[in-house]
Short mmCIF file of C-alpha atoms in Angstrom, two decimals:
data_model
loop_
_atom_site.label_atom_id
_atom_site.label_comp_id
_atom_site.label_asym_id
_atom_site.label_seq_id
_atom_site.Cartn_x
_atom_site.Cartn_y
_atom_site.Cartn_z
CA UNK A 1 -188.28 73.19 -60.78
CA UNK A 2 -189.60 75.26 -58.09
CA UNK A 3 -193.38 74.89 -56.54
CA UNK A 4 -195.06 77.56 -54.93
CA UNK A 5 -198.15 77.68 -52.42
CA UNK A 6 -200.34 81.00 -53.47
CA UNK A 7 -203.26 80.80 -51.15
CA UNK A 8 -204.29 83.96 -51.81
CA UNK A 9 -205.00 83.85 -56.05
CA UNK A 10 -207.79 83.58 -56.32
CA UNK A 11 -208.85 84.56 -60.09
CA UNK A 12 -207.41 85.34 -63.53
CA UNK A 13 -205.90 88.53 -62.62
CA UNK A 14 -203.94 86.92 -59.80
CA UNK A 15 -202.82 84.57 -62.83
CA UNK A 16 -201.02 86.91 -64.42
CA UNK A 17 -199.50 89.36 -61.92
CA UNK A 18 -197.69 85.93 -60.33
CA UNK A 19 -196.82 85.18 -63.51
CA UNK A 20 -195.51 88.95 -64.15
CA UNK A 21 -193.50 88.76 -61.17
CA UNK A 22 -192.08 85.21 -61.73
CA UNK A 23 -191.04 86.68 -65.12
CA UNK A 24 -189.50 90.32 -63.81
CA UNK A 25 -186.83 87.94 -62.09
CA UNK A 26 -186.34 85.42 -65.21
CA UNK A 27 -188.06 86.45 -68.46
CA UNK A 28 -187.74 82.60 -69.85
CA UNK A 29 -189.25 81.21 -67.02
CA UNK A 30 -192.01 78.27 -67.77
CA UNK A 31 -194.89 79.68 -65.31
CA UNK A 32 -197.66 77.01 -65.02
CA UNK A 33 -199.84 77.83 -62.29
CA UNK A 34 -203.08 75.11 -61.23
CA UNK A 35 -205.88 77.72 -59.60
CA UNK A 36 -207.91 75.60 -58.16
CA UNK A 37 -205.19 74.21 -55.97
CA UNK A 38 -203.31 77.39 -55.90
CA UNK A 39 -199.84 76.09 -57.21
CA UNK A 40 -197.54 77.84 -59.31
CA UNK A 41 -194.74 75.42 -60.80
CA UNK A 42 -191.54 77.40 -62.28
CA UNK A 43 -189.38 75.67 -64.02
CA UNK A 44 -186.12 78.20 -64.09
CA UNK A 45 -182.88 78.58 -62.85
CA UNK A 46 -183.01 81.42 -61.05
CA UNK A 47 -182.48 81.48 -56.96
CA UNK A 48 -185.97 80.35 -55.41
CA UNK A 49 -185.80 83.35 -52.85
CA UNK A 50 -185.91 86.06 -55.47
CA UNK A 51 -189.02 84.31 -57.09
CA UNK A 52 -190.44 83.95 -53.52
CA UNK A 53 -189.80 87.82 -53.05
CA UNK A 54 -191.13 88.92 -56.09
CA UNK A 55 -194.21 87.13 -55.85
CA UNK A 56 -194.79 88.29 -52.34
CA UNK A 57 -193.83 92.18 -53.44
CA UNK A 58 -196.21 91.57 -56.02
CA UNK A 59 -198.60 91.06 -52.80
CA UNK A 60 -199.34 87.67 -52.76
CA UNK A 61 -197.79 85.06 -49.30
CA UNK A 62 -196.40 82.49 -50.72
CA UNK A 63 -194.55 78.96 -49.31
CA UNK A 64 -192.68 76.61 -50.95
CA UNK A 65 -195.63 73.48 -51.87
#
């Protein structure tokens, strides 16, 4: 399981283009993300980097939480 640190969602829309970009790197990815406290969990098995990377080429920082 992989936890991520998205301070900059801040709505709906962020929701789902995190979520779009978890998924572009492993389509059967479980995506949960909190928005309140900003935290996207990923349960998957692909590398964290390229779910880091995609998320941040999808424009959002991100840090391992």
């Amino acid at each position: 399981m992989l936890k991520l640190n998205v301070p900059d969602m801040t709505c709906g829309h962020c929701v789902g283009t995190v979520t779009k970009a978890v998924k572009s790197v492993d389509s059967s990815a479980a995506v949960t993300v909190d928005l309140p406290s900003k935290i996207v969990t990923i349960e998957t098995t692909a590398d964290a980097s390229k779910i880091s990377q995609a998320v941040e080429t999808a424009g959002y920082a991100n840090k391992a939480a």
